[in-house]
JSON list of C-alpha atoms in Angstrom, two decimals:
[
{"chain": "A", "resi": 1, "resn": "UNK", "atom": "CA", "xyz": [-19.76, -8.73, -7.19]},
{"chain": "A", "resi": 2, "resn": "UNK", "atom": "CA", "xyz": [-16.59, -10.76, -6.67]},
{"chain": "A", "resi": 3, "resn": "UNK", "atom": "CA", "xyz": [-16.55, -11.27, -10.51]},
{"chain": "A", "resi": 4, "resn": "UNK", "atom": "CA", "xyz": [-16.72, -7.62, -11.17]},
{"chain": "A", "resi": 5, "resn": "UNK", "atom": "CA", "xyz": [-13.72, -6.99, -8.90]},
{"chain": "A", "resi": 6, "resn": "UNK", "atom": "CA", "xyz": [-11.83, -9.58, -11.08]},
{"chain": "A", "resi": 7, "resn": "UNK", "atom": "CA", "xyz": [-12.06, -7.57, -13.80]},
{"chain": "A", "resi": 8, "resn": "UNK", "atom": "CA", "xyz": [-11.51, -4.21, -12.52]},
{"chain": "A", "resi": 9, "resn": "UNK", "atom": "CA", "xyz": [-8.02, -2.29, -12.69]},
{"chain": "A", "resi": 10, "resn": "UNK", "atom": "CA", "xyz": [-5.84, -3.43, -10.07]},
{"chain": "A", "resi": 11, "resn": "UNK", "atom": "CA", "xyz": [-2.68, -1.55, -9.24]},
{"chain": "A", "resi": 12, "resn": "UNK", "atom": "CA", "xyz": [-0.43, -2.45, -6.01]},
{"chain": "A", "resi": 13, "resn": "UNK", "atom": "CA", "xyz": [1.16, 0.19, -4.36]},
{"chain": "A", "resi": 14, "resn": "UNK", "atom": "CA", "xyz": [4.28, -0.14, -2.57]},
{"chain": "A", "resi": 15, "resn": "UNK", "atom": "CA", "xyz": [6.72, 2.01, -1.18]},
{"chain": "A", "resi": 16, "resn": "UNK", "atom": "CA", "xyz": [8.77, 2.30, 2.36]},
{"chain": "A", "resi": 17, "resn": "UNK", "atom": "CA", "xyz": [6.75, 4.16, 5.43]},
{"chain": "A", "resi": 18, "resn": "UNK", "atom": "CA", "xyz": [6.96, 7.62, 4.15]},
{"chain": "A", "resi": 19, "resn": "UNK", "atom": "CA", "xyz": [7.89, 7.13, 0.85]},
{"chain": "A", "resi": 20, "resn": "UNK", "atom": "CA", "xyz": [4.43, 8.87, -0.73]},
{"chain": "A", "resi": 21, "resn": "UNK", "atom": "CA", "xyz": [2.45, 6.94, -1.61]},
{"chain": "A", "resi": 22, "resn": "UNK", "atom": "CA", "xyz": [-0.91, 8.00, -0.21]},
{"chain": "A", "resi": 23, "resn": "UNK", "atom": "CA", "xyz": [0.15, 11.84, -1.20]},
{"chain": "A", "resi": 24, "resn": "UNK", "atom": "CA", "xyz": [0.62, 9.57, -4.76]},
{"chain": "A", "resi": 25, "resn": "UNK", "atom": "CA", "xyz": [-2.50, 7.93, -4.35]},
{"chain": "A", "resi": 26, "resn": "UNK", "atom": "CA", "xyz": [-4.77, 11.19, -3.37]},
{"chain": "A", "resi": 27, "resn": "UNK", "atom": "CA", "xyz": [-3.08, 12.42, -6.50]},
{"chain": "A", "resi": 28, "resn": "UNK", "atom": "CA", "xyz": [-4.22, 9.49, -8.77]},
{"chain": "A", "resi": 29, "resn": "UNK", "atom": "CA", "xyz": [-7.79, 9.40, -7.14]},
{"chain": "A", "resi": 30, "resn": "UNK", "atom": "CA", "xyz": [-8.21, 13.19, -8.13]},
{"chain": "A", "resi": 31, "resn": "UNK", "atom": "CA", "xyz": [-7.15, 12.53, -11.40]},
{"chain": "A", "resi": 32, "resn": "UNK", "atom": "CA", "xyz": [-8.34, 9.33, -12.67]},
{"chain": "A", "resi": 33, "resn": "UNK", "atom": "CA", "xyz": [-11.55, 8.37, -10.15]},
{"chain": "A", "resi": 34, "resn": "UNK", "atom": "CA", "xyz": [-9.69, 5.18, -8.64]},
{"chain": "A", "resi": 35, "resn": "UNK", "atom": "CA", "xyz": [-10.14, 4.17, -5.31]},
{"chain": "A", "resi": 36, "resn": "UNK", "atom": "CA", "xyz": [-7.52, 4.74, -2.86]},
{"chain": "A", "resi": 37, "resn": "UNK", "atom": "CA", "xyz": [-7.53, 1.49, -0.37]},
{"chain": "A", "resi": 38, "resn": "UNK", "atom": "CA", "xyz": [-4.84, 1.24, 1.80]},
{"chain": "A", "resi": 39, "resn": "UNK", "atom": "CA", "xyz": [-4.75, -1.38, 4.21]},
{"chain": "A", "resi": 40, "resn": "UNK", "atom": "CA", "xyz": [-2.85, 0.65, 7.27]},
{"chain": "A", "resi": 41, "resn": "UNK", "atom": "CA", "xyz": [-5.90, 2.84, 6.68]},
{"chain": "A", "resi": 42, "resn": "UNK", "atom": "CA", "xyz": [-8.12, -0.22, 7.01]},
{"chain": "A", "resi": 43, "resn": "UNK", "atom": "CA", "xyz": [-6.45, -1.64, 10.12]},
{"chain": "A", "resi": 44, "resn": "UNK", "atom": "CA", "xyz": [-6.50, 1.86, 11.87]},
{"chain": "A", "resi": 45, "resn": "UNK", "atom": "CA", "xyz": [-9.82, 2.28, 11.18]},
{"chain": "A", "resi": 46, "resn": "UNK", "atom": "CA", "xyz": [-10.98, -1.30, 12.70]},
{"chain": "A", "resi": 47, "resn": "UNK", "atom": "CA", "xyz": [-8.75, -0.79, 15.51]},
{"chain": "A", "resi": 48, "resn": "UNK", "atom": "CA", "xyz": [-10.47, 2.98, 16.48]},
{"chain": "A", "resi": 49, "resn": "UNK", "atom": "CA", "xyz": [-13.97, 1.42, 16.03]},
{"chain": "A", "resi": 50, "resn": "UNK", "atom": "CA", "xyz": [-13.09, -0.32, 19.41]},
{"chain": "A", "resi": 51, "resn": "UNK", "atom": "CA", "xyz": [-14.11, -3.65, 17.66]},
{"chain": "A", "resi": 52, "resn": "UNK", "atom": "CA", "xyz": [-12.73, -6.91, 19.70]},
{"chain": "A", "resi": 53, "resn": "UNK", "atom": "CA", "xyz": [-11.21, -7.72, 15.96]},
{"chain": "A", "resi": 54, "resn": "UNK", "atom": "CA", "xyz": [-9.88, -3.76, 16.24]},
{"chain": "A", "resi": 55, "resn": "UNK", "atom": "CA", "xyz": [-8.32, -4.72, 19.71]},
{"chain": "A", "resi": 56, "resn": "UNK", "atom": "CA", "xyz": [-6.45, -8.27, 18.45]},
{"chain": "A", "resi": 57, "resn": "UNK", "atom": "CA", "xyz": [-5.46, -5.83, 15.60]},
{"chain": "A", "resi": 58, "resn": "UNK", "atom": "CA", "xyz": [-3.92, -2.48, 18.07]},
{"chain": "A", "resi": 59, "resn": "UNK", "atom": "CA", "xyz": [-1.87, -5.20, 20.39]},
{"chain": "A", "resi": 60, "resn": "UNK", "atom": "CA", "xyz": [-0.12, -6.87, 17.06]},
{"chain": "A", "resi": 61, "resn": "UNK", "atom": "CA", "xyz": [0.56, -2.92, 15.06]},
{"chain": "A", "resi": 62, "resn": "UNK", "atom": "CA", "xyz": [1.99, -1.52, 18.83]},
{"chain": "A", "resi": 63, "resn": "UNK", "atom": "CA", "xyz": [4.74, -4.47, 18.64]},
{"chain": "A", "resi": 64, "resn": "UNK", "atom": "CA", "xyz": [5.62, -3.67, 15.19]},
{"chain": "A", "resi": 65, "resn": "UNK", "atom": "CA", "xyz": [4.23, -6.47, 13.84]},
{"chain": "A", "resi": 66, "resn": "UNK", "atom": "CA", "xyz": [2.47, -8.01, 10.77]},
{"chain": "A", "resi": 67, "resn": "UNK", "atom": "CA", "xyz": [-1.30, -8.71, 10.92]},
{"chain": "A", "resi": 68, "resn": "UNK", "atom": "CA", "xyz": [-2.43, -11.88, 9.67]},
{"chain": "A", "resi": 69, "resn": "UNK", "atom": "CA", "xyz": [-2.66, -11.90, 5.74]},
{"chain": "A", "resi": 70, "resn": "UNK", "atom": "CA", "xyz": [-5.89, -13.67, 6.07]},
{"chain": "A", "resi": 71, "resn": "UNK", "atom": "CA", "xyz": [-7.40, -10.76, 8.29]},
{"chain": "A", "resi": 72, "resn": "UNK", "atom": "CA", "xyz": [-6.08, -8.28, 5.81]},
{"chain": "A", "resi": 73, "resn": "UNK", "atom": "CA", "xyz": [-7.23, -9.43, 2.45]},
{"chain": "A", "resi": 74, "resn": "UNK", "atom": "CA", "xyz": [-10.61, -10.06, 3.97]},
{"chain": "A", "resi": 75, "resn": "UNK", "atom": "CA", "xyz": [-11.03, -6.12, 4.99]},
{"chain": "A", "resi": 76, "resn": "UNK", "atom": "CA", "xyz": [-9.83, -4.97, 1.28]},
{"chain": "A", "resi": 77, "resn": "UNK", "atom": "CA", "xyz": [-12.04, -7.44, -0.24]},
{"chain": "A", "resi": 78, "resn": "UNK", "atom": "CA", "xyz": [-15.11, -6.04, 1.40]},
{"chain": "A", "resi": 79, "resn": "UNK", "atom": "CA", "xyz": [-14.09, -2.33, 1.16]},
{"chain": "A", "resi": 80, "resn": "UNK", "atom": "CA", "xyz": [-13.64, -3.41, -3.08]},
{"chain": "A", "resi": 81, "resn": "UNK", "atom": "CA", "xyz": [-17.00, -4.92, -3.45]},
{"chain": "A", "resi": 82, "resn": "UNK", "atom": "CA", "xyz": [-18.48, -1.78, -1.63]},
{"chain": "A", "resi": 83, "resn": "UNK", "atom": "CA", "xyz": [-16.40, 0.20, -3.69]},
{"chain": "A", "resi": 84, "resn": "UNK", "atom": "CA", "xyz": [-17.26, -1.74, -7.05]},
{"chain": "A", "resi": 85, "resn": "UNK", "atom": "CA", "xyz": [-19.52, 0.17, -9.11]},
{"chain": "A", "resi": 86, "resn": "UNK", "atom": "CA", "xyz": [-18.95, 3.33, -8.61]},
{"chain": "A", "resi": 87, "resn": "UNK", "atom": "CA", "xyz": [-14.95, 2.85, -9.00]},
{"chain": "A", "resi": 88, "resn": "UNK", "atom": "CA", "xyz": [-12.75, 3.08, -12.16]},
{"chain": "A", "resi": 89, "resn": "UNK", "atom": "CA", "xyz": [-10.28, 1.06, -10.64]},
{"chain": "A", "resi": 90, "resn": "UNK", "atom": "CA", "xyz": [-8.16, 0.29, -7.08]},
{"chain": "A", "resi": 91, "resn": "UNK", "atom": "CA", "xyz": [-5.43, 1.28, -5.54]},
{"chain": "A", "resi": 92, "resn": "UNK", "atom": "CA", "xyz": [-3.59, -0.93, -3.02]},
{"chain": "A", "resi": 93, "resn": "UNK", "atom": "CA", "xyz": [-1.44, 0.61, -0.71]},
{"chain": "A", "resi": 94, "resn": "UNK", "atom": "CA", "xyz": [1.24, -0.75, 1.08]},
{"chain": "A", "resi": 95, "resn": "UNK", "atom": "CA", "xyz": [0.28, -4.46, -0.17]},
{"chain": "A", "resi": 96, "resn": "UNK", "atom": "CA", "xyz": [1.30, -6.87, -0.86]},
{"chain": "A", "resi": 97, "resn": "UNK", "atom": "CA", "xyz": [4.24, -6.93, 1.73]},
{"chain": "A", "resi": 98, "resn": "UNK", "atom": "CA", "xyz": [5.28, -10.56, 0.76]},
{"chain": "A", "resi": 99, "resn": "UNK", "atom": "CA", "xyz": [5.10, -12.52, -2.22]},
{"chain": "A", "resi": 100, "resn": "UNK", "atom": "CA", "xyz": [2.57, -15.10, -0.60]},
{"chain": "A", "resi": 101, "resn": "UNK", "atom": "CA", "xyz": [-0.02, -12.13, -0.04]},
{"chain": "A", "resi": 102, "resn": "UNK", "atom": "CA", "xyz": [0.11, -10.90, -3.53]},
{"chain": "A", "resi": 103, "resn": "UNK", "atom": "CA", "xyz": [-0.52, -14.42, -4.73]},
{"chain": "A", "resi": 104, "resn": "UNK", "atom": "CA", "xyz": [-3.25, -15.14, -2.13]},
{"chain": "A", "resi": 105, "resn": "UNK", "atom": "CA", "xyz": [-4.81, -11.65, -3.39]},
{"chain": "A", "resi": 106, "resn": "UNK", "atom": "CA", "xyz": [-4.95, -12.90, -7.15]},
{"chain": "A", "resi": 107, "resn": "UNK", "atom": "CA", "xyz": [-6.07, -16.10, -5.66]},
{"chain": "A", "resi": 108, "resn": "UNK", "atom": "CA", "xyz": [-8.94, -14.29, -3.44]},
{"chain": "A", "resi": 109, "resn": "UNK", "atom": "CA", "xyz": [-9.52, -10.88, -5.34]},
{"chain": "A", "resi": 110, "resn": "UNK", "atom": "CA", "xyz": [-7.33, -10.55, -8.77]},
{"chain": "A", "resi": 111, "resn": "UNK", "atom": "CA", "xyz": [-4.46, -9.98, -10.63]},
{"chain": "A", "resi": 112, "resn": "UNK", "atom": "CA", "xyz": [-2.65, -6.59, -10.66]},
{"chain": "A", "resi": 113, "resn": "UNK", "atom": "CA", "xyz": [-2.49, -4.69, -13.58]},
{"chain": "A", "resi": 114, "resn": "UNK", "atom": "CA", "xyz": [0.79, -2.53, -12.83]},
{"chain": "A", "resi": 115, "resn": "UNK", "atom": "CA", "xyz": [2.49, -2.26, -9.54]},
{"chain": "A", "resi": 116, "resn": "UNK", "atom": "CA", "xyz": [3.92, 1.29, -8.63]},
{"chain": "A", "resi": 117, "resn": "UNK", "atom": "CA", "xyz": [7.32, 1.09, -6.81]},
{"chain": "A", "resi": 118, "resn": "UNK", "atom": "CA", "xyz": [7.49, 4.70, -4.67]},
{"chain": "A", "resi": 119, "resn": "UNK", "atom": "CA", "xyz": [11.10, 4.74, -4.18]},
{"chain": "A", "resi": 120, "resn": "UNK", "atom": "CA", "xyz": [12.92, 7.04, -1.64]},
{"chain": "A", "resi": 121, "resn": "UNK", "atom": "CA", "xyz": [15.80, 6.75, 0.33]},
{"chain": "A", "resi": 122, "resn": "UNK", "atom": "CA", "xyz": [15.90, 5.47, 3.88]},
{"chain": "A", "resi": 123, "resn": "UNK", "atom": "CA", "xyz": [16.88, 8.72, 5.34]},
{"chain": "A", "resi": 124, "resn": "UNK", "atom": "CA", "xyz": [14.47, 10.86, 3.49]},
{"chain": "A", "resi": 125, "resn": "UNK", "atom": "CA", "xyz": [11.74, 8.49, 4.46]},
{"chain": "A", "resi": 126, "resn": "UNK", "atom": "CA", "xyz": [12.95, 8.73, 8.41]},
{"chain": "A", "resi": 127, "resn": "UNK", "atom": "CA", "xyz": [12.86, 12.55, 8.49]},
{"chain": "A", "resi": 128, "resn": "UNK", "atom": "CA", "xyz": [9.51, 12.56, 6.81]},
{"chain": "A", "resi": 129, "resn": "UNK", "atom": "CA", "xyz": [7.82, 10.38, 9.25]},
{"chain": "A", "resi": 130, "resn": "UNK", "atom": "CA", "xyz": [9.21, 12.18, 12.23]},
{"chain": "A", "resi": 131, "resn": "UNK", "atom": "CA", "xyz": [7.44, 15.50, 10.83]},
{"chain": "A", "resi": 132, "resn": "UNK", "atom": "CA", "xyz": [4.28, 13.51, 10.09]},
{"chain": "A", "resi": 133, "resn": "UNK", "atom": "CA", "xyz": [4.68, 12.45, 13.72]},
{"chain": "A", "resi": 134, "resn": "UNK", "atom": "CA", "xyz": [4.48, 16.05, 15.21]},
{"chain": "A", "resi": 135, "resn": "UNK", "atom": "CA", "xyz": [1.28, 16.47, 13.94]},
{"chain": "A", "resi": 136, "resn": "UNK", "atom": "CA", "xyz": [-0.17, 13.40, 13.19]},
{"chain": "A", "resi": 137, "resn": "UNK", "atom": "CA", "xyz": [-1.12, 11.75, 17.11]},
{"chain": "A", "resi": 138, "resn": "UNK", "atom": "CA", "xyz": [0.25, 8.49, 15.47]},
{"chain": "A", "resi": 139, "resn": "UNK", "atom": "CA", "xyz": [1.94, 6.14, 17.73]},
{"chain": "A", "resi": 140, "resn": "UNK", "atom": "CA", "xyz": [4.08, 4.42, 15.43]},
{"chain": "A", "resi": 141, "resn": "UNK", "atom": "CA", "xyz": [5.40, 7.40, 14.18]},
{"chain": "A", "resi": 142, "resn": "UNK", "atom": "CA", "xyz": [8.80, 7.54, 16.65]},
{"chain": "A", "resi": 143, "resn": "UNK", "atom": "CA", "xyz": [12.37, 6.76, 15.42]},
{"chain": "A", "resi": 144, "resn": "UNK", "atom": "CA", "xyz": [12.64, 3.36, 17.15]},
{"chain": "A", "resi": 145, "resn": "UNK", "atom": "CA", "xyz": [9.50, 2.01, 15.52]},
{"chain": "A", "resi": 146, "resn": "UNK", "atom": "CA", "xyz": [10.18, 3.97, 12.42]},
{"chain": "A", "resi": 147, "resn": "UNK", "atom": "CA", "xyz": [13.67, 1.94, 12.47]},
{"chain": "A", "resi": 148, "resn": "UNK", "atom": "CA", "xyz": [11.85, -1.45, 13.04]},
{"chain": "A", "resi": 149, "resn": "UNK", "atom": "CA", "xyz": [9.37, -0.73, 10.25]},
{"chain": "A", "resi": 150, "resn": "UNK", "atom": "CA", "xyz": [11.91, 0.14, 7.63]},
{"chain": "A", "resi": 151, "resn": "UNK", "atom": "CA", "xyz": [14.02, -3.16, 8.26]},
{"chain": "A", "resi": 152, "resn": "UNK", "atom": "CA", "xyz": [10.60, -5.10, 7.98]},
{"chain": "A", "resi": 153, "resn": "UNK", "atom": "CA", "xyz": [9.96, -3.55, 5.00]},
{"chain": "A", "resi": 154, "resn": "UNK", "atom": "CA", "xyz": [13.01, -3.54, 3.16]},
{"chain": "A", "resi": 155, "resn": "UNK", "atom": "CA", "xyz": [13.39, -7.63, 3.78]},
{"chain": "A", "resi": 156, "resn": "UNK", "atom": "CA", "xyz": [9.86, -8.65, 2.94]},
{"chain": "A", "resi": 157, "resn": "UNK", "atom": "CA", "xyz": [9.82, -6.15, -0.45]},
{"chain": "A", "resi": 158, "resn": "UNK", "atom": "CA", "xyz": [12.46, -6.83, -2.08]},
{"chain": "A", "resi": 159, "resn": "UNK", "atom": "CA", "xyz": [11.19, -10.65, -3.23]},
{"chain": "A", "resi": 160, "resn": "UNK", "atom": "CA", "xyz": [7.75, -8.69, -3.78]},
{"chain": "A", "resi": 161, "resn": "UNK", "atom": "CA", "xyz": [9.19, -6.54, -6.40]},
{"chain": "A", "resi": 162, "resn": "UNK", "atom": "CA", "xyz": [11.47, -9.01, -7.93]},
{"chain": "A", "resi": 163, "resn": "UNK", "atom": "CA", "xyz": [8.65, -11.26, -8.27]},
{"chain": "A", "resi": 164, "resn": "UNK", "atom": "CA", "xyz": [6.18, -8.80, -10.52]},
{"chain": "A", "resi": 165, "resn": "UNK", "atom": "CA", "xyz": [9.46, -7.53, -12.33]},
{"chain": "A", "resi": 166, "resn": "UNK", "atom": "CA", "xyz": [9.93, -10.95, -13.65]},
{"chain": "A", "resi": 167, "resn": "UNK", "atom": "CA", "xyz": [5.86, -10.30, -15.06]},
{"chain": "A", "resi": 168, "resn": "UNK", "atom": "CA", "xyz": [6.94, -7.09, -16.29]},
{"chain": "A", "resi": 169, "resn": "UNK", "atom": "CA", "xyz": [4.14, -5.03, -14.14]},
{"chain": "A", "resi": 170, "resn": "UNK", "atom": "CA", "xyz": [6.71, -2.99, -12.07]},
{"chain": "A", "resi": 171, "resn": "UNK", "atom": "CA", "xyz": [7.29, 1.21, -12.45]},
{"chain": "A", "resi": 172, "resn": "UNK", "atom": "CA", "xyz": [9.89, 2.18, -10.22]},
{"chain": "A", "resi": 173, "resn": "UNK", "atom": "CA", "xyz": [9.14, 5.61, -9.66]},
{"chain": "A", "resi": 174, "resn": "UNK", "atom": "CA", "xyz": [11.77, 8.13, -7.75]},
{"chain": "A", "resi": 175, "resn": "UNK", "atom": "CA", "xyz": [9.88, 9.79, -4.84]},
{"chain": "A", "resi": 176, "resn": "UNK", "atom": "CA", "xyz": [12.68, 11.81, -3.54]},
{"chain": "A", "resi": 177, "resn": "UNK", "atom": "CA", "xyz": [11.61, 15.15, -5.50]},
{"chain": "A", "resi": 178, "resn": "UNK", "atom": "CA", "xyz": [8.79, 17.51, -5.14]},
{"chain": "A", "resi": 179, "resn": "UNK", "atom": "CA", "xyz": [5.30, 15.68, -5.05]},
{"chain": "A", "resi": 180, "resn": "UNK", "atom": "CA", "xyz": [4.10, 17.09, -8.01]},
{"chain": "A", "resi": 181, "resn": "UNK", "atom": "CA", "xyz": [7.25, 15.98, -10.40]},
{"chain": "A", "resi": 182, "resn": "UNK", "atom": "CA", "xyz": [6.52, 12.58, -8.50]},
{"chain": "A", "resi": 183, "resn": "UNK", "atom": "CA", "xyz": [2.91, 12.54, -10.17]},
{"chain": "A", "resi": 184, "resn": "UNK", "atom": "CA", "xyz": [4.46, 13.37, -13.45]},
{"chain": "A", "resi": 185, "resn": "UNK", "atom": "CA", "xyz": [5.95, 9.97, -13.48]},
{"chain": "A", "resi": 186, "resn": "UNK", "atom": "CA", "xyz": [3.18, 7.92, -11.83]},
{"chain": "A", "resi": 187, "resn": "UNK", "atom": "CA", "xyz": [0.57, 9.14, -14.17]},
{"chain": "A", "resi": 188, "resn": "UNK", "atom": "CA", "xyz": [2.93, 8.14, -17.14]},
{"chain": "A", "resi": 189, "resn": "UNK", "atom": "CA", "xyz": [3.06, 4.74, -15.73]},
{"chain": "A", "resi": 190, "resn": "UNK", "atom": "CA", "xyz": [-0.82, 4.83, -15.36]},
{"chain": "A", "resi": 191, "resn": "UNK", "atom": "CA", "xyz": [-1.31, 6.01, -18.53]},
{"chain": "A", "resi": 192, "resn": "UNK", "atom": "CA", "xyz": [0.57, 3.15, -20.18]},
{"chain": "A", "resi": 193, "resn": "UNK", "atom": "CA", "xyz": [-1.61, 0.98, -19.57]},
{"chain": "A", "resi": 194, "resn": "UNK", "atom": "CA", "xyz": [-4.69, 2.51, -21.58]}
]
């Protein structure tokens, strides 16, 4: 199983809190069968199975913090090899968030094939995530942590996406109109790969 994840399609999806990208990635799945794995989505759901792991995992996410990388690739690893046969590729949301996780994936899982950059500005990320917080019961969703999570992300991305520019895998795609113009441009960049 591990070598048929090795040579499945691999794109890494990355893009600020509230920047689209699992509106993009619902988009792609629709269109393309991939499989959408993001690894908030991962950690969320480990945490609300009530698991001791889930608990370790709540009390590091409330402080704002980063979850071991070890913890994380092992939880995308296992939801790929489920995910194997029946998938035309993956999609990895929000990851890597440091240059040391995307080699330790390649290392554990594979290399990426592309990696989509969903761009938008800080503000327009802010004011989306406080309207995805009126109706979406998530705690993190509040300006302070919203603040804290931007700053984290901005300083550990930016290496991240200089790093797989220099391979010449990076579409930088500009989230700030409608979501359906966004799709324009990230099937275009899927597309090229064919």
């Amino acid at each position: 199983m591990a070598d048929k994840i090795k040579d499945a399609k691999i794109i890494f999806v990355v893009g600020g809190p509230g920047s689209g990208k699992g509106t993009q990635c619902e988009k792609l799945v629709a269109k393309y069968g991939f499989t959408h794995l993001s690894s908030g989505d991962l950690l969320r759901a480990e945490v609300a199975s009530g698991s001791k792991r889930g608990k370790q995992l709540q009390a590091i996410m409330q402080k704002g913090e980063l979850v071991p990388l070890d913890t994380v690739l092992d939880m995308i690893k296992d939801a790929m090899i489920a995910k194997v046969n029946v998938s035309k590729g993956f999609l990895i949301d929000g990851y890597p968030r440091e240059v040391k996780q995307g080699e330790e994936f390649e290392k554990k899982i594979g290399a990426p094939a592309l990696l989509l950059y969903i761009d938008a500005k800080a503000e327009t990320m802010v004011k989306r995530l406080l309207k995805r917080g009126e109706t979406s019961g998530r705690t993190d969703d509040n300006e302070e942590t919203i603040k804290k999570r931007l700053d984290l992300y901005y300083k550990a991305t930016e290496p991240v996406i200089a790093f797989y520019e220099g391979r010449g895998i990076v579409r930088k795609i500009d989230s700030e109109p409608p979501a359906d113009d966004v799709f324009v441009q990230v099937s275009q960049a899927i597309d090229s790969l064919k």
